[in-house]
C-alpha atoms as one frame of an Amber mdcrd trajectory, in Angstrom:
protein
   0.000   0.000   0.000   1.371   3.407  -0.989   0.332   7.045  -0.882   0.777
   9.641  -3.585   3.229  12.532  -3.601   0.681  15.160  -2.575  -0.317  13.149
   0.478   3.349  12.537   1.310   4.064  16.292   1.320   1.073  16.836   3.586
   2.440  14.213   5.960   5.792  15.976   6.108   4.020  19.170   7.089   2.009
  17.272   9.666   5.209  16.017  11.301   6.002  19.574  12.379   3.270  19.152
  14.960   5.283  16.589  16.884   6.541  18.465  19.908  10.244  19.100  20.310
   9.937  18.337  24.026   9.485  14.611  23.350  12.785  14.501  21.454  14.538
  16.536  24.156  13.208  14.207  26.850  14.370  11.163  24.868  17.829  12.688
  24.381  18.190  13.497  28.084  16.910  10.084  29.140  19.137   8.118  26.772
  22.308  10.227  27.174  22.177  11.036  30.872  20.193   8.179  32.390  19.664
   5.014  30.376  23.053   4.472  28.726  25.152   5.625  31.733  23.187   3.265
  34.000  23.432   0.476  31.408  27.178   0.995  31.080  27.482   1.100  34.854
  25.678  -2.238  35.155  27.761  -3.799  32.365  30.974  -2.843  34.177  29.555
  -4.240  37.428  28.579  -7.459  35.647  32.099  -7.826  34.323  33.673  -7.161
  37.704  31.156  -9.416  39.453  32.488 -12.301  37.394  36.015 -11.156  38.160
  35.160 -10.853  41.854  33.896 -14.427  41.857  37.099 -15.706  40.232  39.139
 -13.607  42.622  37.348 -15.034  45.658  37.413 -18.652  44.526  41.075 -18.500
  43.582  42.064 -17.130  46.978  39.785 -19.615  48.768  41.378 -22.511  46.882
  44.823 -21.326  47.900  43.711 -20.715  51.483  42.232 -24.188  51.811  45.477
 -25.678  50.537  47.368 -23.664  53.134  44.889 -24.747  55.771  45.361 -28.391
  54.811  49.140 -28.131  54.916  49.039 -26.402  58.291  46.865 -29.163  59.718
  49.210 -31.760  58.270  52.247 -30.039  59.760  50.699 -29.942  63.227  50.309
 -33.722  63.154  54.091 -34.135  63.231  54.365 -34.430  66.971  57.613 -35.488
  68.607  57.597 -38.943  70.217  58.733 -37.563  73.557  60.356 -34.479  75.000
  63.824 -35.964  74.800  63.696 -36.042  70.980  62.686 -32.355  70.565  65.089
 -30.564  68.227  67.229 -33.670  67.795  69.002 -34.448  64.565  66.376 -36.984
  63.634  63.629 -34.502  64.578  65.122 -31.782  62.357  65.321 -34.218  59.450
  61.677 -35.120  59.853  60.605 -31.452  59.979  62.800 -30.516  57.001  61.285
 -33.262  54.880  57.867 -31.878  55.664  58.816 -28.314  54.562  60.214 -29.694
  51.328  56.919 -31.486  50.732  54.530 -28.625  51.502  55.561 -25.366  49.835
  53.023 -23.177  51.695  54.765 -23.951  54.994  57.642 -21.544  55.551  59.021
 -22.978  58.748  58.276 -25.664  61.343  59.553 -25.753  64.911  59.135 -27.225
  68.349  57.575 -25.574  71.368  57.493 -26.480  75.044  55.799 -24.696  77.920
  54.866 -21.740  75.672  58.383 -21.265  74.333  59.816 -22.019  70.888  62.953
 -24.164  71.236  63.975 -24.521  67.609  62.831 -24.385  63.988  64.097 -25.682
  60.680  65.016 -22.202  59.446  66.462 -20.829  62.733  67.946 -23.991  64.150
  68.230 -24.501  67.915  67.715 -21.190  69.667  70.315 -20.166  72.242  67.495
 -18.969  74.426  63.978 -20.378  74.036  61.682 -17.711  72.576  58.693 -16.770
  74.694  55.602 -16.895  72.498  52.831 -14.356  73.034  49.378 -15.455  74.049
  47.600 -16.921  71.026  44.951 -14.798  69.332  42.610 -17.787  69.036  42.423
 -21.249  70.527  40.172 -23.548  68.499  37.884 -26.188  69.939  40.379 -28.785
  68.760  43.151 -27.080  70.757  44.894 -25.465  67.770  46.609 -22.187  68.648
  46.543 -19.321  66.163  48.759 -16.248  66.115  47.933 -13.498  63.647  51.523
 -12.259  64.018  50.896  -8.750  62.702  53.915  -6.505  63.431  55.675  -9.299
  65.386  58.747  -9.925  63.236  60.784 -10.997  66.202  58.957 -14.338  66.248
  60.115 -15.669  62.899  61.454 -12.658  61.043  58.205 -12.249  59.087  54.628
 -11.261  59.712  53.086 -14.500  58.472  50.451 -16.088  60.721  51.516 -19.264
  62.527  49.789 -22.136  64.271  50.619 -24.443  67.121  49.440 -27.685  68.652
  51.132 -29.847  71.241  54.872 -29.483  70.750  54.722 -28.317  67.119  54.507
 -24.836  65.618  54.110 -24.117  61.872  54.590 -20.818  60.034  52.916 -19.929
  56.756  55.401 -19.152  54.000  56.235 -15.445  53.828  56.508 -15.808  50.041
  52.858 -16.906  49.860  51.780 -13.980  52.023  53.727 -11.496  49.897  52.230
 -12.867  46.695  48.799 -12.789  48.310  49.169  -9.109  49.262  50.722  -8.162
  45.921  47.869  -9.809  43.978  45.244  -8.221  46.202  46.609  -4.680  45.920
  47.705  -4.471  42.294  45.659  -6.851  40.157  42.339  -6.037  41.804  42.297
  -2.381  42.769  39.354  -1.597  45.071  38.939  -5.313  45.704  39.566  -6.848
  49.097  38.226  -9.235  51.642  38.666 -11.332  54.714  39.730 -14.943  55.226
  38.120 -16.532  58.262  37.054 -19.745  59.920  33.351 -20.404  59.621  33.062
 -22.716  62.626  35.556 -20.998  64.935  34.570 -17.485  63.817  38.073 -16.051
  63.815  39.898 -14.095  61.145  42.980 -15.487  59.475  43.738 -12.515  57.240
  42.366  -9.181  56.014  43.654  -8.468  52.543  43.295  -6.226  49.545  42.536
  -2.569  48.960  39.834  -2.354  51.604  39.505  -1.558  55.295  38.432  -3.844
  58.110  35.602  -1.439  58.986  34.188  -1.802  55.486  34.433  -5.578  55.726
  32.691  -5.691  59.099  29.958  -3.445  57.705  29.555  -5.659  54.655  29.380
  -8.984  56.503  25.867  -8.431  57.821  24.598  -6.155  55.053  21.949  -7.878
  52.884  22.192  -7.749  49.101  20.007  -5.077  47.490  19.280  -3.930  43.949
  20.246  -0.451  45.113  23.833  -1.648  45.413  23.979  -1.982  41.635  22.767
   1.514  40.845  25.224   4.379  40.241  25.007   5.615  43.843  28.203   6.629
  45.668  29.691   4.398  48.399  27.893   1.245  47.256  29.644  -2.115  47.007
  28.958  -5.712  46.088  30.197  -8.744  47.965  30.568 -12.470  47.484  31.121
 -15.171  50.122  32.634 -18.576  49.378  33.253 -21.398  51.861  35.044 -24.724
  51.828  33.006 -27.340  53.674  35.960 -29.606  54.442  38.280 -27.094  56.110
  35.478 -24.758  57.295  37.402 -21.903  55.725  35.483 -18.972  54.194  36.416
 -15.927  52.226  34.385 -12.749  51.903  35.444 -10.576  48.951  34.228  -7.066
  48.248  34.344  -4.650  45.332  34.026  -1.226  46.905  34.156   0.888  43.744
  31.525  -0.139  41.251  30.982   0.490  37.583  31.599   4.068  36.519  33.190
   4.936  39.869  36.191   2.798  38.937  36.967   4.903  35.887  39.268   7.879
  35.769  38.316  11.303  34.486  39.660  10.762  30.928  37.579   7.607  30.547
  34.505   9.290  32.025  34.832  12.259  29.662  35.174   9.918  26.684  32.137
   7.923  27.775  30.145  11.125  28.313  30.875  12.197  24.749  29.987   8.722
  23.491  26.701   8.793  25.423  25.811  12.150  23.895  26.491  10.794  20.413
  24.445   7.663  21.113  21.628   9.818  22.501  21.649  11.955  19.375  21.574
   8.828  17.202  18.645   7.420  19.187  16.746  10.681  18.715  17.394  10.611
  14.970  16.250   6.990  14.684  13.243   7.642  16.892  12.350  10.708  14.853
  12.559   8.625  11.687  10.383   5.931  13.267   7.708   8.280  14.562   7.506
  10.538  11.529   6.665  10.305   7.869   4.241   8.073   5.998   5.033   4.885
   7.917   4.054   6.434  11.229   0.954   8.000   9.700  -0.168   4.708   8.179
   0.345   2.893  11.500  -1.572   5.535  13.405  -4.367   5.661  10.840  -4.837
   1.901  10.921  -4.969   1.975  14.706  -7.416   4.888  14.711  -9.783   3.040
  12.375  -9.404  -0.248  14.224 -10.032   1.330  17.641 -12.798   3.640  16.369
 -10.884   6.827  17.172 -12.179   8.795  14.176 -15.223  10.588  15.528 -18.015
  12.680  14.005 -18.643  16.362  14.403 -21.792  17.984  13.069 -22.267  21.206
  11.082 -25.863  22.409  10.924 -27.637  23.040   7.625 -30.149  25.906   7.707
 -32.975  27.220   5.549 -31.804  30.543   4.174 -35.121  32.316   4.468 -35.557
  31.766   8.248 -32.250  30.215   9.485 -34.044  27.156  10.785 -31.810  24.102
  11.323 -33.229  21.343   9.157 -30.337  18.894   9.333 -26.623  18.415   9.808
 -23.635  17.204   7.888 -21.565  14.602   9.748 -17.869  15.427   9.385 -15.094
  12.988  10.300 -12.521  14.304  12.756  -9.334  12.665  14.014  -7.221  13.890
  16.883  -4.164  11.702  17.344  -2.087  11.956  20.561   1.128  11.967  18.551
   0.123  13.684  15.316  -2.340  16.176  16.764  -5.422  17.271  14.837  -5.111
  15.595  11.452  -6.818  17.407   8.523  -9.799  15.405   7.193  -8.694  15.743
   3.575  -5.405  14.111   4.531  -6.638  11.077   6.416  -9.678  10.472   4.210
  -7.600  10.663   1.035  -4.988   8.393   2.622  -7.663   5.910   3.687  -8.922
   5.787   0.107  -5.418   5.261  -1.280  -4.611   2.604   1.314  -7.837   0.645
   0.839  -9.112   1.502   4.329 -11.984   3.764   3.370 -14.719   1.114   3.482
 -13.903   0.076   7.039 -13.646   3.723   8.066 -16.973   4.601   6.414 -18.876
   1.709   7.986 -17.654   2.490  11.495 -18.306   6.190  10.978 -21.909   5.582
   9.852 -22.591   3.370  12.867 -21.188   6.004  15.226 -23.255   8.797  13.620
 -26.481   6.809  13.890 -25.653   5.864  17.470 -25.191   9.503  18.471 -27.951
  11.103  16.409 -30.750   8.542  16.431 -32.830  10.261  19.156 -32.951  13.509
  17.194 -33.781  11.722  13.951 -36.495   9.631  15.592 -38.096  12.616  17.306
 -38.075  14.861  14.229 -38.832  13.088  10.957 -38.022  16.285   8.998 -34.486
  16.333  10.372 -31.774  14.752   8.199 -28.112  13.846   8.399 -25.714  14.043
   5.453 -22.796  11.644   5.305 -19.899  11.930   2.870 -19.086   8.638   1.192
 -16.493   7.536  -1.292 -17.481   5.988  -4.601 -15.705   2.814  -3.501 -18.162
   2.027  -0.729 -21.158   3.341  -2.666 -20.483   0.868  -5.437 -19.894  -1.995
  -3.030 -22.514  -4.694  -3.830 -23.652  -5.203  -0.247 -23.562  -1.588   0.923
 -27.344  -1.248   0.834 -27.593  -4.319   3.072 -25.182  -2.738   5.524 -27.304
   0.432   5.653 -30.422  -1.632   6.206 -28.812  -3.471   9.134 -27.426  -0.225
  10.572 -30.881   1.411  10.610 -32.735  -1.632  11.888 -32.323  -0.886  15.648
 -33.781   2.625  15.196 -37.039   4.164  14.087 -35.422   6.311  11.402 -36.827
   6.903   7.936 -34.410   6.127   5.125 -35.198   9.522   3.543 -33.573  11.154
   6.582 -30.227   9.769   5.404 -28.494  11.863   2.738 -25.535  10.171   1.062
 -23.090  12.736  -0.292 -20.996  11.805  -3.306 -17.879  13.875  -3.943 -16.900
  14.702  -7.502 -13.199  14.382  -6.817 -13.324  10.716  -7.739 -12.978   9.442
 -11.271 -15.009   6.339 -10.557 -16.830   4.662 -13.403 -19.945   6.713 -14.117
 -22.000   3.668 -15.019 -21.372   1.830 -11.737 -21.970   5.036  -9.785 -25.209
   5.627 -11.649 -26.430   2.091 -10.981 -25.503   2.272  -7.277 -27.091   5.683
  -6.695 -30.228   4.618  -8.562 -30.482   1.479  -6.420 -30.060   3.472  -3.205
 -32.579   6.070  -4.373 -35.114   3.361  -5.039 -34.689   2.184  -1.440 -35.486
   5.717  -0.247 -32.051   7.182   0.511 -31.366  10.709  -0.712 -28.345  11.272
  -2.966 -26.399  14.535  -2.766 -23.768  15.706  -5.251 -21.103  17.313  -3.070
 -18.600  20.027  -4.106 -20.517  20.763  -7.286 -18.400  22.671  -9.775 -15.141
  20.878  -9.036 -13.736  17.494  -9.897 -13.858  15.537 -13.102 -17.305  16.513
 -14.297 -20.212  18.800 -13.606 -23.323  18.602 -15.716 -22.403  15.074 -16.792
 -22.597  13.850 -13.182 -25.706  15.868 -12.588 -27.481  14.038 -15.397 -25.926
  10.660 -14.556 -26.662  10.530 -10.827 -29.925  12.499 -10.818 -29.288  13.677
  -7.224 -31.864  14.874  -4.736 -29.497  17.586  -3.492 -26.790  19.738  -5.069
 -24.065  21.257  -2.862 -22.261  24.249  -4.370 -18.590  24.220  -3.402 -17.383
  26.997  -1.103 -14.868  28.216  -3.697 -17.846  29.607  -5.613 -19.697  30.748
  -2.517 -16.786  32.877  -1.385 -16.052  34.324  -4.844 -18.782  36.961  -4.719
 -16.369  39.459  -3.180 -13.932  39.235  -6.107 -14.156  39.731  -9.841 -13.004
  36.220 -10.710 -13.873  33.362 -13.018 -15.461  31.629 -10.039 -17.728  34.614
  -9.526 -18.991  34.415 -13.087 -19.370  30.647 -12.704 -21.442  31.205  -9.577
 -23.786  33.518 -11.436 -24.198  30.790 -14.030 -24.891  28.198 -11.326 -27.495
  30.459  -9.703 -29.214  30.908 -13.059 -29.077  27.167 -13.810 -30.572  25.972
 -10.522 -33.715  28.005 -11.192 -34.613  25.326 -13.721 -33.428  22.272 -11.715
 -35.676  20.214  -9.504 -33.057  19.742  -6.774 -32.438  21.030  -3.288 -29.478
  23.427  -3.386 -27.011  23.840  -0.517 -24.451  26.665  -0.504 -21.357  25.583
   1.429 -18.856  27.884   3.128 -21.073  30.896   3.879 -18.926  33.004   6.185
 -20.125  36.609   5.897 -23.337  38.577   6.157 -22.907  39.730   2.580 -22.731
  36.162   1.312 -25.783  35.178   3.340 -27.892  38.091   2.106 -26.944  37.475
  -1.526 -27.919  33.800  -1.488 -31.052  34.514   0.517 -32.093  37.008  -2.169
 -31.063  34.926  -5.188 -32.155  31.504  -3.861 -34.509  31.923  -0.856 -35.525
  28.268  -0.873 -31.918  27.088  -0.770 -30.041  25.794   2.265 -26.954  27.389
   3.754 -24.020  25.911   5.604 -20.883  27.561   6.918 -19.117  29.400   9.712
 -21.490  32.324   9.420 -24.066  30.078  11.053 -22.143  27.415  12.941 -18.820
  25.650  12.909 -18.729  21.866  13.245 -19.333  20.696  16.790 -19.540  17.524
  18.889 -22.884  15.865  19.493 -23.322  17.327  22.996 -23.108  20.904  21.766
 -25.374  20.194  18.787 -28.092  18.703  20.978 -27.879  21.688  23.325 -28.358
  24.094  20.384 -31.281  22.076  19.031 -32.893  21.956  22.492 -32.506  25.705
  22.887 -33.973  26.305  19.437 -36.911  24.025  20.249 -37.543  25.822  23.558
 -37.530  29.237  21.870 -39.948  27.974  19.240 -42.317  26.662  21.911 -42.220
  29.971  23.784 -42.956  31.893  20.580 -45.922  29.630  19.901
């Protein structure tokens, strides 16, 4: 389905009615809200996966360390006499060679370290501080922060019975290096789930933040671009009862430096502009209009307004013309010529006409039933008039009401070039059933007198271009004089459209007193509620005068 060039140009003009504010709002939303938040969430998603890998990798290493520590503490001396003996040293050294996460192993007695593989036999037994934690199994744990005098490093160490084991300082250095450099703004805590004590706080994060995060429930708000938000992950090993809580304390866009943020801001503005252009293309032009027109017809959004028709000699309202009106939320008030012409070109006019007729009868039936001299004129295209079953549709439409068929005036517009023979046959058939045929816009279109003789209409409507020509010395003015002279000899009801001034009214009242007038001089088109109020007022005034 296509539309012609004239209609296309009209649609382009119609697009100017689309408010700039909608485009501005879309630009602001896409550039400053949607895409920044989307990018923020994408970065979080990426780092969430990285945070998981980071946590699991450290937990795997920690559980291996935990296993090796437990294994080392099982190497108990047979008795006190063998502590730090040559055979004892050999046994401990073999263990260090086997487990690379163990940095040193020694012997303790009465709270003092006697010897270790790395330091040998101490000249004076080293007094150990009170352990930070004593597990239910009797394992002693020293955090060993800032206590280099114990084993010349700050690695945690463990003790049980007469054995003490130190975690390798190389592992601890690698652990800290990985936590601070490879995962900036990442950090966490390594702890025992069943004993509830902390082995190590690591990474680019404070203990206060970790303690705050431990009991903080997950929330969708944590993923939004709000300052000071963080995400966390907890992983536990069920065998060793070791857990690790890892935290990313700078999320999404907050991780980026100013150069990256400026570049992304520019990119977002460009994307926003592109979205506006694409959206403008989508919501404008013929494609949008066709979509909206189809929806308007389908959902019965094209509504009637009514312009009264009056007897010129006394200004009495004797009927109305039903005019189709369409106000679209996006396109605004669409000109009737545009959407009716488009409906004809797109093959939608029959559906539109049927729904329009049903709506007119539904709104106007009380007035038509109460006043048998009152009529309604409805503009119809030649396409629906020549439809074989149109007369059956009209019969079904009128069946619920007590309306005479001669109160229905079917207006045929001359702008069509429909086959004269089929139009003649259709109008004759409808006339025989009692409907009144009106030749609309007389004087324009493809023919004049030819249509007048072919259709034999009940009513002749003189186009407003002739009505309004009386104030100028134009061809139309001379044509109007000819029309006025001609209708003196025609047995038709004549309606002058487009009467807008007192001068026009007085001229037609003088030249054709039995004619009917229609135009802004009397009334503009109006919704049914206003029409009924005017008719009620006119009826009341008539009753008072009587």
